[in-house]
């Protein structure tokens, strides 16, 4: 037998075997297989698993003339896309019969840029799928199947997927009145004919593109993230531009959020085996990021059983989100208020218990947010005035003692180590005898920093500022350009953007002028290193201009008011403090015996040791 004959026999045998396998009768149903978190991966890797789709069933009915349309299962028959509207006074939801899922969400109380309608997502932005694994170990994607709308009202609809004439899968939606929440109950009848009867877990896939809603893509991107709450308590977020994270702990909810709005999926039974992904769009795409979730949902397919989900499609409004926890205790609380980022524990505490209550009260009485910020700034200044006064008093003591400090510098001239040590020792002795402490003015100033930083966290994320105008600023939640350009300037565009914000510019000018005034009033005796200290305030003012130019104009307005009120405070303190009387009191203090603190004793001992070491060095020269 020659070589060609052998090859021909082998090929013929393979053809016969392949033909027999293709015409092999369908096997009996296999034992049920529990679903896993990543059905997409299983579908691609397991050769025995096939995926049902509408196109497959259509091809079957068209390609095989011996089959009729009635032979195609009801759930595989192609239908017509139709939108069903649910609407209340806050939100309008469009549900598509293809997939039976929300396709469009419009927030009726908010506007997008230039006064346009605000859509949290539109057609093609959101997908939601339950990959059903059948008794034949095949995948049936609900996102590809056509549902029939039943019992349609303005607030409710049942999206039904008919399995056969009597059995079905329902997605029952209920839009709560005066609320941004939509209940979604997944329930079925006779689904055990299609799915394993003992199935208790179901895979879930959710993906969403986050639309750009605000003027600044850069700053909106900073606050666009995935957030989730553990079933055991605690909230975390994923904010990287590109990340894939597996979360094995069970979750109560997952949120795809931007700066001011969120889409949240909440479950009574915790989500399991969660895989969360994030990717970033380009700046001019109209989108910020793309988020996806693959998870496992607890679901018993027996008749009468249901899986209960809640969609929240609305604003990141702290008061609104916090109200959802009213009447709940401990781990029953949702903690959705954490969607509003307000800094770490200390800063959040200041915002939650001090800033927000005041702002809430003022906003209920006053319509202008410019006036509200002004009053808030005044109240904060009054609250911190005791600390500010103590800091100013310390500066005044340094100022009236300045001639005596200059006399000490003249007494020990020179830049050698010995002269410097003598000047330092005698100057500290003067301050101690007079009852003045150069460091006493620092602590009161440091106590003000948490409030400044807390408000830096609050203003850019406060939805109450969004769309609110004041003076020339059309929207206090974003920058207020006085000058703008449509081309890139190397280095400058990366720092400033393509504009100059007026409130930010005014804030910088006032800060520079105020720092110059302080330098003139509190000029200390010339010492080594003081030149750099004099330059630093001006450098910081310019740095803050570049830092805040693309930030919220409401925040720059607040810092401008803070600087102006600080100037007024300083002038008032200067008028209230008689420096001649203050100097006389300090001179009286010199005559009183003063007990040295342990810290002062250690400082003097250290200075004496340094002087002794310096004298030893001078002897050996």
Coordinates of C-alpha atoms in Angstrom, one line a residue:
X1 CA 0.0 0.0 0.0
X2 CA 1.5 3.3 -1.1
X3 CA 1.7 6.5 0.9
X4 CA -1.2 8.3 -0.8
X5 CA -3.5 5.3 -0.2
X6 CA -2.7 5.4 3.5
X7 CA -3.4 9.1 3.8
X8 CA -6.6 8.7 1.8
X9 CA -7.8 6.0 4.1
X10 CA -7.0 8.0 7.2
X11 CA -8.9 11.1 5.9
X12 CA -11.9 8.9 4.9
X13 CA -12.0 7.5 8.4
X14 CA -11.9 11.0 10.0
X15 CA -14.8 12.1 7.8
X16 CA -16.9 9.1 8.7
X17 CA -16.2 9.6 12.5
X18 CA -16.9 13.4 12.3
X19 CA -20.2 12.8 10.4
X20 CA -21.3 10.2 12.9
X21 CA -20.6 12.7 15.8
X22 CA -22.5 15.5 14.1
X23 CA -25.6 13.2 13.7
X24 CA -25.3 11.8 17.2
X25 CA -28.7 12.0 19.2
X26 CA -28.9 14.7 21.8
X27 CA -27.8 13.3 25.2
X28 CA -30.1 13.3 28.3
X29 CA -29.8 16.3 30.6
X30 CA -26.7 16.2 32.8
X31 CA -26.7 16.8 36.5
X32 CA -27.1 20.6 37.3
X33 CA -24.0 22.7 37.3
X34 CA -23.8 25.6 39.8
X35 CA -22.9 29.0 38.2
X36 CA -19.6 30.7 38.8
X37 CA -18.6 34.4 38.9
X38 CA -17.1 34.5 35.5
X39 CA -19.4 32.8 33.0
X40 CA -17.8 34.6 30.0
X41 CA -14.5 32.9 30.8
X42 CA -16.2 29.5 31.0
X43 CA -18.0 30.1 27.7
X44 CA -14.7 30.7 25.9
X45 CA -12.8 27.9 27.5
X46 CA -15.3 25.0 27.6
X47 CA -15.9 23.4 24.2
X48 CA -19.0 21.6 25.4
X49 CA -20.7 25.0 26.3
X50 CA -22.6 26.8 23.6
X51 CA -24.3 30.2 23.7
X52 CA -27.9 30.8 22.6
X53 CA -28.5 34.0 20.7
X54 CA -31.3 35.5 18.6
X55 CA -29.2 35.4 15.5
X56 CA -28.7 31.7 15.9
X57 CA -32.4 31.0 16.1
X58 CA -33.1 33.3 13.1
X59 CA -30.5 31.5 11.0
X60 CA -32.1 28.2 12.0
X61 CA -35.6 29.3 10.9
X62 CA -34.4 30.8 7.6
X63 CA -31.8 28.2 6.7
X64 CA -33.7 25.0 7.3
X65 CA -36.9 24.9 5.3
X66 CA -38.1 21.8 7.2
X67 CA -38.3 23.8 10.4
X68 CA -41.1 26.3 11.2
X69 CA -41.1 29.4 13.4
X70 CA -43.2 27.5 16.0
X71 CA -40.3 25.1 16.4
X72 CA -38.1 27.9 17.8
X73 CA -38.5 28.3 21.6
X74 CA -40.5 31.4 22.6
X75 CA -37.5 32.8 24.5
X76 CA -35.3 32.6 21.4
X77 CA -37.8 34.3 19.0
X78 CA -36.8 37.7 17.7
X79 CA -39.1 40.5 18.8
X80 CA -39.2 44.3 18.4
X81 CA -37.3 46.8 20.5
X82 CA -39.7 49.0 22.4
X83 CA -39.1 51.6 25.1
X84 CA -41.3 51.7 28.2
X85 CA -41.2 54.8 30.3
X86 CA -41.3 55.1 34.1
X87 CA -41.5 58.6 35.4
X88 CA -41.9 60.6 38.6
X89 CA -41.1 64.3 39.4
X90 CA -37.4 63.5 39.8
X91 CA -36.4 61.0 37.2
X92 CA -37.5 59.4 33.9
X93 CA -36.3 55.8 33.1
X94 CA -36.6 54.2 29.7
X95 CA -36.7 50.4 29.7
X96 CA -35.9 48.4 26.5
X97 CA -37.8 45.3 25.7
X98 CA -34.5 43.9 24.4
X99 CA -32.8 42.6 27.5
X100 CA -35.6 44.0 29.7
X101 CA -33.2 46.5 31.2
X102 CA -32.9 50.3 31.8
X103 CA -31.5 52.0 28.6
X104 CA -31.9 55.6 29.5
X105 CA -32.0 57.7 32.7
X106 CA -32.8 61.4 32.7
X107 CA -32.6 63.5 35.9
X108 CA -35.4 66.0 35.7
X109 CA -34.2 68.4 38.4
X110 CA -30.7 68.9 36.9
X111 CA -29.3 70.2 33.7
X112 CA -26.2 69.3 31.8
X113 CA -23.8 71.9 30.3
X114 CA -25.4 74.9 28.5
X115 CA -28.8 74.1 30.1
X116 CA -29.3 70.8 28.2
X117 CA -31.1 67.8 29.5
X118 CA -29.0 65.7 31.8
X119 CA -28.9 62.0 31.1
X120 CA -27.0 59.7 33.4
X121 CA -26.9 57.1 30.7
X122 CA -28.4 56.8 27.2
X123 CA -28.6 54.0 24.6
X124 CA -25.4 52.0 24.4
X125 CA -24.1 53.4 27.7
X126 CA -25.4 50.7 30.1
X127 CA -25.6 46.9 29.8
X128 CA -27.0 44.5 32.3
X129 CA -27.0 40.7 31.7
X130 CA -27.9 37.5 33.5
X131 CA -26.0 34.7 31.7
X132 CA -28.4 31.8 32.4
X133 CA -26.8 28.3 32.3
X134 CA -29.3 25.9 31.1
X135 CA -29.8 22.2 31.9
X136 CA -28.0 21.5 28.7
X137 CA -25.0 23.4 30.0
X138 CA -25.5 26.2 27.5
X139 CA -25.4 30.0 28.1
X140 CA -28.6 32.0 27.6
X141 CA -27.8 35.8 27.8
X142 CA -30.9 37.8 28.9
X143 CA -29.4 40.9 27.3
X144 CA -29.9 39.3 23.9
X145 CA -33.5 38.2 24.5
X146 CA -36.8 40.0 23.9
X147 CA -39.1 40.7 26.8
X148 CA -42.8 41.5 26.7
X149 CA -44.0 44.5 28.8
X150 CA -47.0 43.8 31.0
X151 CA -49.0 45.8 33.6
X152 CA -47.5 49.1 32.4
X153 CA -48.1 52.3 34.4
X154 CA -46.1 55.4 35.0
X155 CA -44.3 53.8 37.9
X156 CA -44.4 50.0 37.3
X157 CA -43.9 47.5 34.6
X158 CA -43.3 43.8 34.3
X159 CA -40.8 42.7 31.7
X160 CA -41.6 39.1 30.9
X161 CA -39.5 36.6 29.0
X162 CA -41.8 33.7 28.0
X163 CA -40.2 30.3 28.3
X164 CA -43.3 28.6 26.8
X165 CA -47.0 29.2 26.9
X166 CA -47.2 28.9 30.7
X167 CA -43.8 29.5 32.1
X168 CA -41.8 32.7 32.2
X169 CA -39.0 34.9 33.7
X170 CA -40.0 38.3 35.0
X171 CA -38.1 41.5 35.7
X172 CA -40.6 43.6 37.8
X173 CA -39.7 47.3 38.0
X174 CA -41.2 49.8 40.5
X175 CA -40.2 53.4 40.4
X176 CA -40.8 54.8 43.9
X177 CA -42.8 58.1 44.0
X178 CA -40.6 61.2 44.7
X179 CA -37.5 59.0 44.7
X180 CA -34.5 58.1 42.6
X181 CA -34.7 54.4 43.5
X182 CA -36.2 51.7 41.2
X183 CA -37.0 48.3 42.7
X184 CA -36.2 45.3 40.5
X185 CA -37.6 41.9 41.5
X186 CA -36.4 38.9 39.5
X187 CA -38.9 36.1 39.7
X188 CA -40.0 33.2 37.6
X189 CA -42.5 30.4 37.0
X190 CA -41.5 27.0 35.7
X191 CA -37.9 28.1 35.1
X192 CA -36.7 24.7 36.3
X193 CA -37.7 23.4 32.9
X194 CA -34.9 25.4 31.5
X195 CA -32.4 25.9 34.3
X196 CA -31.1 23.4 36.9
X197 CA -33.8 22.9 39.6
X198 CA -31.3 23.2 42.5
X199 CA -29.7 26.4 41.3
X200 CA -29.2 28.9 44.0
X201 CA -26.6 31.3 42.5
X202 CA -26.8 33.3 39.3
X203 CA -24.0 35.2 37.5
X204 CA -24.6 38.9 36.9
X205 CA -22.8 41.3 34.5
X206 CA -23.1 45.1 34.6
X207 CA -21.2 47.5 32.5
X208 CA -21.5 51.3 32.1
X209 CA -19.8 54.2 30.4
X210 CA -19.7 57.3 32.6
X211 CA -20.7 60.4 30.6
X212 CA -18.9 63.7 31.0
X213 CA -21.4 66.0 32.7
X214 CA -19.2 68.9 33.8
X215 CA -17.1 71.6 32.2
X216 CA -13.7 70.3 33.4
X217 CA -12.9 66.7 32.3
X218 CA -9.8 66.7 34.4
X219 CA -11.5 67.4 37.7
X220 CA -14.6 65.3 37.0
X221 CA -12.2 62.4 36.2
X222 CA -10.6 62.8 39.7
X223 CA -14.0 62.1 41.4
X224 CA -15.2 59.4 39.0
X225 CA -14.8 56.0 40.6
X226 CA -16.3 52.7 41.6
X227 CA -17.4 52.5 45.2
X228 CA -18.7 49.5 47.1
X229 CA -19.8 48.7 50.6
X230 CA -18.9 45.4 52.2
X231 CA -21.8 43.4 53.6
X232 CA -19.9 43.4 57.0
X233 CA -19.6 47.2 56.9
X234 CA -17.0 49.7 55.4
X235 CA -16.9 51.5 52.1
X236 CA -14.0 51.5 49.6
X237 CA -13.4 52.9 46.1
X238 CA -11.4 52.2 43.0
X239 CA -10.2 55.4 41.4
X240 CA -7.3 54.4 39.2
X241 CA -7.6 55.0 35.4
X242 CA -7.1 51.4 34.6
X243 CA -7.6 48.6 37.2
X244 CA -9.1 45.1 37.6
X245 CA -9.8 44.0 41.1
X246 CA -11.2 40.8 42.6
X247 CA -13.2 41.4 45.8
X248 CA -13.9 38.1 47.5
X249 CA -15.8 39.6 50.4
X250 CA -19.5 39.9 49.9
X251 CA -20.9 43.3 49.0
X252 CA -24.1 45.1 49.9
X253 CA -23.9 47.6 47.0
X254 CA -21.7 48.7 44.1
X255 CA -21.8 52.3 42.7
X256 CA -20.5 53.6 39.4
X257 CA -20.2 57.3 40.2
X258 CA -19.0 60.6 38.7
X259 CA -18.4 63.9 40.5
X260 CA -22.1 64.6 41.2
X261 CA -24.2 61.6 40.2
X262 CA -24.2 57.9 40.7
X263 CA -25.7 54.7 39.4
X264 CA -25.9 52.2 42.3
X265 CA -27.0 48.6 42.4
X266 CA -28.1 47.4 45.8
X267 CA -29.0 43.9 46.8
X268 CA -30.7 42.5 49.9
X269 CA -28.7 39.3 49.6
X270 CA -25.0 40.3 49.3
X271 CA -23.1 40.0 46.0
X272 CA -20.4 37.3 45.9
X273 CA -17.2 36.6 43.9
X274 CA -17.0 40.2 42.6
X275 CA -14.6 41.3 39.8
X276 CA -14.6 45.0 39.1
X277 CA -12.8 46.7 36.2
X278 CA -12.1 50.3 35.3
X279 CA -10.8 51.9 32.1
X280 CA -10.4 55.6 31.1
X281 CA -11.6 57.3 28.0
X282 CA -9.8 60.1 26.2
X283 CA -10.5 63.6 27.2
X284 CA -12.5 64.7 24.1
X285 CA -14.6 61.5 23.9
X286 CA -17.6 62.8 25.9
X287 CA -17.0 60.1 28.4
X288 CA -14.9 59.8 31.6
X289 CA -14.4 56.1 32.4
X290 CA -15.9 52.7 31.6
X291 CA -16.8 50.5 34.6
X292 CA -17.8 46.8 34.7
X293 CA -18.9 44.3 37.3
X294 CA -19.0 40.6 37.2
X295 CA -20.6 39.1 40.3
X296 CA -22.8 36.3 41.6
X297 CA -26.3 36.9 42.9
X298 CA -28.2 34.7 45.3
X299 CA -31.4 33.5 43.5
X300 CA -33.7 30.6 44.1
X301 CA -35.6 29.8 40.8
X302 CA -38.5 28.0 42.5
X303 CA -41.9 29.4 41.8
X304 CA -42.8 32.4 44.1
X305 CA -39.1 33.0 45.1
X306 CA -37.4 36.3 44.0
X307 CA -34.1 38.1 44.0
X308 CA -34.6 41.7 45.1
X309 CA -32.4 44.5 43.7
X310 CA -32.7 48.3 43.9
X311 CA -31.2 50.7 41.4
X312 CA -30.3 54.2 42.6
X313 CA -30.0 56.6 39.7
X314 CA -29.5 60.1 41.1
X315 CA -27.4 62.8 42.6
X316 CA -24.6 62.5 45.2
X317 CA -26.7 64.6 47.7
X318 CA -25.4 64.0 51.2
X319 CA -28.7 64.8 53.0
X320 CA -30.7 62.7 50.5
X321 CA -28.5 59.7 50.8
X322 CA -28.2 59.9 54.5
X323 CA -32.0 60.0 54.8
X324 CA -32.1 56.4 53.4
X325 CA -30.6 55.2 56.6
X326 CA -33.2 56.8 58.8
X327 CA -34.7 54.3 61.2
X328 CA -32.0 51.7 60.5
X329 CA -29.3 50.7 62.9
X330 CA -25.8 49.2 62.7
X331 CA -25.1 47.0 59.6
X332 CA -28.6 47.5 58.3
X333 CA -27.6 51.0 57.2
X334 CA -26.6 51.4 53.6
X335 CA -24.0 54.2 54.1
X336 CA -24.7 55.6 50.7
X337 CA -23.8 59.1 52.0
X338 CA -20.1 58.0 51.5
X339 CA -20.7 58.5 47.8
X340 CA -20.0 62.2 48.7
X341 CA -16.3 62.3 49.3
X342 CA -15.3 64.8 52.0
X343 CA -11.8 63.7 53.0
X344 CA -10.5 61.4 55.7
X345 CA -12.0 60.7 59.1
X346 CA -11.1 64.1 60.7
X347 CA -12.1 66.2 57.7
X348 CA -15.3 64.2 57.1
X349 CA -16.2 64.7 60.8
X350 CA -15.8 68.5 60.5
X351 CA -17.9 68.6 57.3
X352 CA -20.6 66.3 58.5
X353 CA -21.1 67.7 62.0
X354 CA -20.2 71.3 61.5
X355 CA -20.2 72.5 57.9
X356 CA -23.2 70.6 56.4
X357 CA -25.7 71.5 59.2
X358 CA -24.8 75.2 58.9
X359 CA -25.0 75.1 55.1
X360 CA -28.3 73.2 55.2
X361 CA -29.8 75.8 57.6
X362 CA -28.5 78.8 55.6
X363 CA -29.7 77.3 52.3
X364 CA -33.2 76.9 53.7
X365 CA -33.3 80.7 54.5
X366 CA -31.2 82.3 51.8
X367 CA -31.4 81.7 48.0
X368 CA -28.0 83.0 46.9
X369 CA -25.1 80.7 47.4
X370 CA -22.7 83.6 47.2
X371 CA -24.3 85.0 50.3
X372 CA -24.4 81.6 52.0
X373 CA -20.6 81.2 51.5
X374 CA -20.0 84.7 52.8
X375 CA -22.0 84.0 56.0
X376 CA -20.3 80.6 56.4
X377 CA -16.9 82.2 56.1
X378 CA -17.8 84.9 58.7
X379 CA -19.1 82.2 61.1
X380 CA -15.9 80.1 60.8
X381 CA -13.8 83.2 61.4
X382 CA -15.8 84.1 64.5
X383 CA -15.4 80.5 65.8
X384 CA -11.7 80.5 65.2
X385 CA -11.1 84.1 66.4
X386 CA -9.8 83.2 69.9
X387 CA -7.1 81.1 68.3
X388 CA -6.4 83.8 65.7
X389 CA -6.2 86.5 68.4
X390 CA -3.7 84.4 70.4
X391 CA -1.5 84.0 67.3
X392 CA -1.7 87.8 66.6
X393 CA -0.8 88.6 70.3
X394 CA 2.3 86.4 70.0
X395 CA 3.3 88.3 66.8
X396 CA 2.7 91.6 68.6
X397 CA 5.0 90.5 71.4
X398 CA 7.8 89.7 68.9
X399 CA 7.2 93.0 67.3
X400 CA 7.6 95.2 70.4
X401 CA 10.7 93.2 71.5
X402 CA 12.3 93.6 68.1
X403 CA 14.5 96.6 69.2
X404 CA 15.9 94.6 72.1
X405 CA 16.6 91.6 69.8
X406 CA 18.4 93.8 67.4
X407 CA 20.5 95.1 70.2
X408 CA 21.5 91.6 71.0
X409 CA 22.4 91.0 67.4
X410 CA 24.6 94.1 67.5
X411 CA 26.2 93.0 70.7
X412 CA 27.3 89.6 69.2
X413 CA 28.0 90.4 65.5
X414 CA 29.5 87.8 63.1
X415 CA 28.5 84.6 61.5
X416 CA 30.8 82.3 63.4
X417 CA 29.3 79.5 65.5
X418 CA 30.2 81.1 68.8
X419 CA 28.5 84.4 68.0
X420 CA 25.5 82.7 66.7
X421 CA 25.1 80.6 69.8
X422 CA 25.5 83.6 72.1
X423 CA 22.8 85.5 70.1
X424 CA 20.4 82.6 70.2
X425 CA 20.9 82.0 73.9
X426 CA 20.5 85.6 74.9
X427 CA 17.5 86.1 72.6
X428 CA 15.8 83.1 74.1
X429 CA 16.5 84.4 77.6
X430 CA 14.9 87.7 76.6
X431 CA 11.8 86.0 75.3
X432 CA 11.5 83.8 78.4
X433 CA 12.0 86.7 80.9
X434 CA 9.4 88.8 79.0
X435 CA 6.9 85.9 78.8
X436 CA 7.0 85.7 75.0
X437 CA 7.2 82.5 73.1
X438 CA 8.0 82.6 69.4
X439 CA 6.2 79.3 68.9
X440 CA 3.0 80.2 70.7
X441 CA 1.6 81.7 67.5
X442 CA 2.0 78.6 65.4
X443 CA -0.3 76.2 67.2
X444 CA -3.4 78.5 66.9
X445 CA -2.7 78.9 63.2
X446 CA -2.3 75.1 62.8
X447 CA -5.7 74.6 64.4
X448 CA -7.3 76.5 61.5
X449 CA -5.8 74.2 58.9
X450 CA -8.4 71.4 59.3
X451 CA -11.2 73.8 58.5
X452 CA -9.5 75.1 55.4
X453 CA -8.8 71.6 54.1
X454 CA -12.2 70.3 55.1
X455 CA -13.9 73.0 53.0
X456 CA -11.4 72.3 50.2
X457 CA -12.9 68.8 50.2
X458 CA -16.5 69.9 50.6
X459 CA -17.0 72.6 48.0
X460 CA -15.8 70.7 44.9
X461 CA -18.1 67.7 45.7
X462 CA -21.2 69.7 47.0
X463 CA -24.0 69.3 44.4
X464 CA -25.7 72.3 46.0
X465 CA -23.2 74.6 44.3
X466 CA -23.8 72.9 40.9
X467 CA -25.4 75.4 38.5
X468 CA -25.6 78.1 41.1
X469 CA -24.4 81.5 39.8
X470 CA -23.0 84.5 41.7
X471 CA -21.7 87.8 40.3
X472 CA -19.8 86.9 37.1
X473 CA -19.5 83.1 37.9
X474 CA -22.2 81.2 36.0
X475 CA -21.6 78.0 38.0
X476 CA -19.9 78.0 41.4
X477 CA -19.1 74.3 41.0
X478 CA -16.6 74.9 38.2
X479 CA -14.1 77.5 37.2
X480 CA -15.1 81.1 36.1
X481 CA -12.9 82.0 33.1
X482 CA -12.3 85.7 32.5
X483 CA -9.9 84.9 29.7
X484 CA -9.8 81.7 27.7
X485 CA -8.1 80.4 24.5
X486 CA -8.6 77.5 22.1
X487 CA -4.9 76.5 21.6
X488 CA -2.4 74.7 23.8
X489 CA 0.6 76.6 25.3
X490 CA 3.5 74.4 26.2
X491 CA 3.8 73.9 30.0
X492 CA 1.2 76.6 30.7
X493 CA -1.8 74.6 29.4
X494 CA -0.8 71.6 31.6
X495 CA -0.9 73.7 34.7
X496 CA -3.6 76.3 34.1
X497 CA -5.7 74.8 31.4
X498 CA -6.9 77.1 28.6
X499 CA -8.3 79.8 30.8
X500 CA -7.7 82.1 33.7
X501 CA -10.3 82.1 36.5
X502 CA -11.2 85.5 37.9
X503 CA -11.9 84.4 41.5
X504 CA -8.7 82.5 41.5
X505 CA -6.8 85.5 40.2
X506 CA -8.4 87.9 42.8
X507 CA -7.5 85.4 45.5
X508 CA -3.9 85.4 44.4
X509 CA -3.6 89.2 44.3
X510 CA -5.2 89.6 47.7
X511 CA -2.8 86.9 49.2
X512 CA 0.3 88.6 47.7
X513 CA -0.8 92.0 49.0
X514 CA -1.7 90.6 52.5
X515 CA 1.6 88.8 52.7
X516 CA 3.5 91.9 51.8
X517 CA 1.6 93.8 54.5
X518 CA 2.4 91.1 57.1
X519 CA 6.1 91.2 56.2
X520 CA 6.2 94.9 56.8
X521 CA 4.4 94.7 60.1
X522 CA 6.1 91.6 61.5
X523 CA 9.6 92.0 60.0
X524 CA 11.9 90.1 62.3
X525 CA 15.6 90.9 62.8
X526 CA 17.8 89.7 60.0
X527 CA 18.9 86.1 60.6
X528 CA 20.4 83.4 58.6
X529 CA 17.7 81.6 56.5
X530 CA 15.2 84.5 56.9
X531 CA 15.5 85.5 53.2
X532 CA 14.0 82.2 52.2
X533 CA 11.2 82.6 54.7
X534 CA 10.3 86.0 53.3
X535 CA 10.1 84.5 49.7
X536 CA 8.0 81.5 50.7
X537 CA 4.6 83.3 51.1
X538 CA 4.9 84.9 47.7
X539 CA 5.9 81.6 46.2
X540 CA 3.0 79.8 47.8
X541 CA 0.5 82.4 46.5
X542 CA 1.7 81.9 42.9
X543 CA 1.7 78.1 43.4
X544 CA -1.9 78.2 44.7
X545 CA -2.9 80.2 41.6
X546 CA -1.8 77.4 39.3
X547 CA -3.3 74.8 41.7
X548 CA -6.8 76.4 42.0
X549 CA -7.2 77.8 38.5
X550 CA -9.1 74.8 37.3
X551 CA -11.0 74.2 40.6
X552 CA -14.5 75.3 41.6
X553 CA -15.0 79.0 41.6
X554 CA -17.0 78.7 44.8
X555 CA -13.9 77.3 46.5
X556 CA -11.7 80.2 45.2
X557 CA -14.4 82.6 46.3
X558 CA -14.3 81.2 49.8
X559 CA -10.5 81.5 50.1
X560 CA -10.7 85.0 48.7
X561 CA -13.2 85.9 51.5
X562 CA -11.0 84.2 54.1
X563 CA -8.0 86.3 53.1
X564 CA -10.1 89.5 53.1
X565 CA -11.6 88.7 56.5
X566 CA -8.2 87.8 57.9
X567 CA -6.9 91.2 56.8
X568 CA -9.8 92.9 58.5
X569 CA -9.3 90.8 61.7
X570 CA -5.6 91.8 61.8
X571 CA -6.4 95.5 61.5
X572 CA -9.0 95.1 64.3
X573 CA -6.5 93.3 66.5
X574 CA -3.9 95.9 65.9
X575 CA -6.3 98.6 66.8
X576 CA -7.4 96.7 70.0
X577 CA -3.8 96.0 71.2
X578 CA -1.9 98.9 72.6
X579 CA 1.7 98.0 71.9
X580 CA 3.1 100.5 74.3
X581 CA 1.1 98.9 77.2
X582 CA 2.0 95.5 75.9
X583 CA 5.8 96.4 76.0
X584 CA 5.3 97.8 79.6
X585 CA 3.7 94.6 80.6
X586 CA 6.5 92.5 79.1
X587 CA 9.1 94.7 81.0
X588 CA 7.2 94.0 84.2
X589 CA 7.3 90.3 83.5
X590 CA 11.1 90.5 83.4
X591 CA 11.2 91.6 87.0
X592 CA 9.1 88.6 88.1
X593 CA 10.9 85.3 89.0
X594 CA 10.0 82.6 86.5
X595 CA 10.2 78.9 87.0
X596 CA 11.8 77.3 84.1
X597 CA 10.0 74.4 82.5
X598 CA 11.7 71.1 81.9
X599 CA 11.8 71.8 78.2
X600 CA 13.5 75.2 78.8
X601 CA 16.0 73.5 81.2
X602 CA 16.9 70.9 78.6
X603 CA 17.2 73.5 75.9
X604 CA 19.6 75.7 78.0
X605 CA 21.7 72.6 78.9
X606 CA 21.9 71.7 75.2
X607 CA 23.0 75.3 74.4
X608 CA 25.6 75.3 77.1
X609 CA 27.0 71.9 75.8
X610 CA 27.2 73.3 72.3
X611 CA 29.0 76.4 73.5
X612 CA 31.5 74.3 75.5
X613 CA 32.2 72.1 72.5
X614 CA 32.6 75.2 70.3
X615 CA 35.2 76.7 72.8
X616 CA 37.1 73.4 72.8
X617 CA 37.2 73.5 69.0
X618 CA 38.5 77.1 69.1
X619 CA 41.3 76.1 71.5
X620 CA 42.6 73.4 69.2
X621 CA 42.8 75.6 66.2

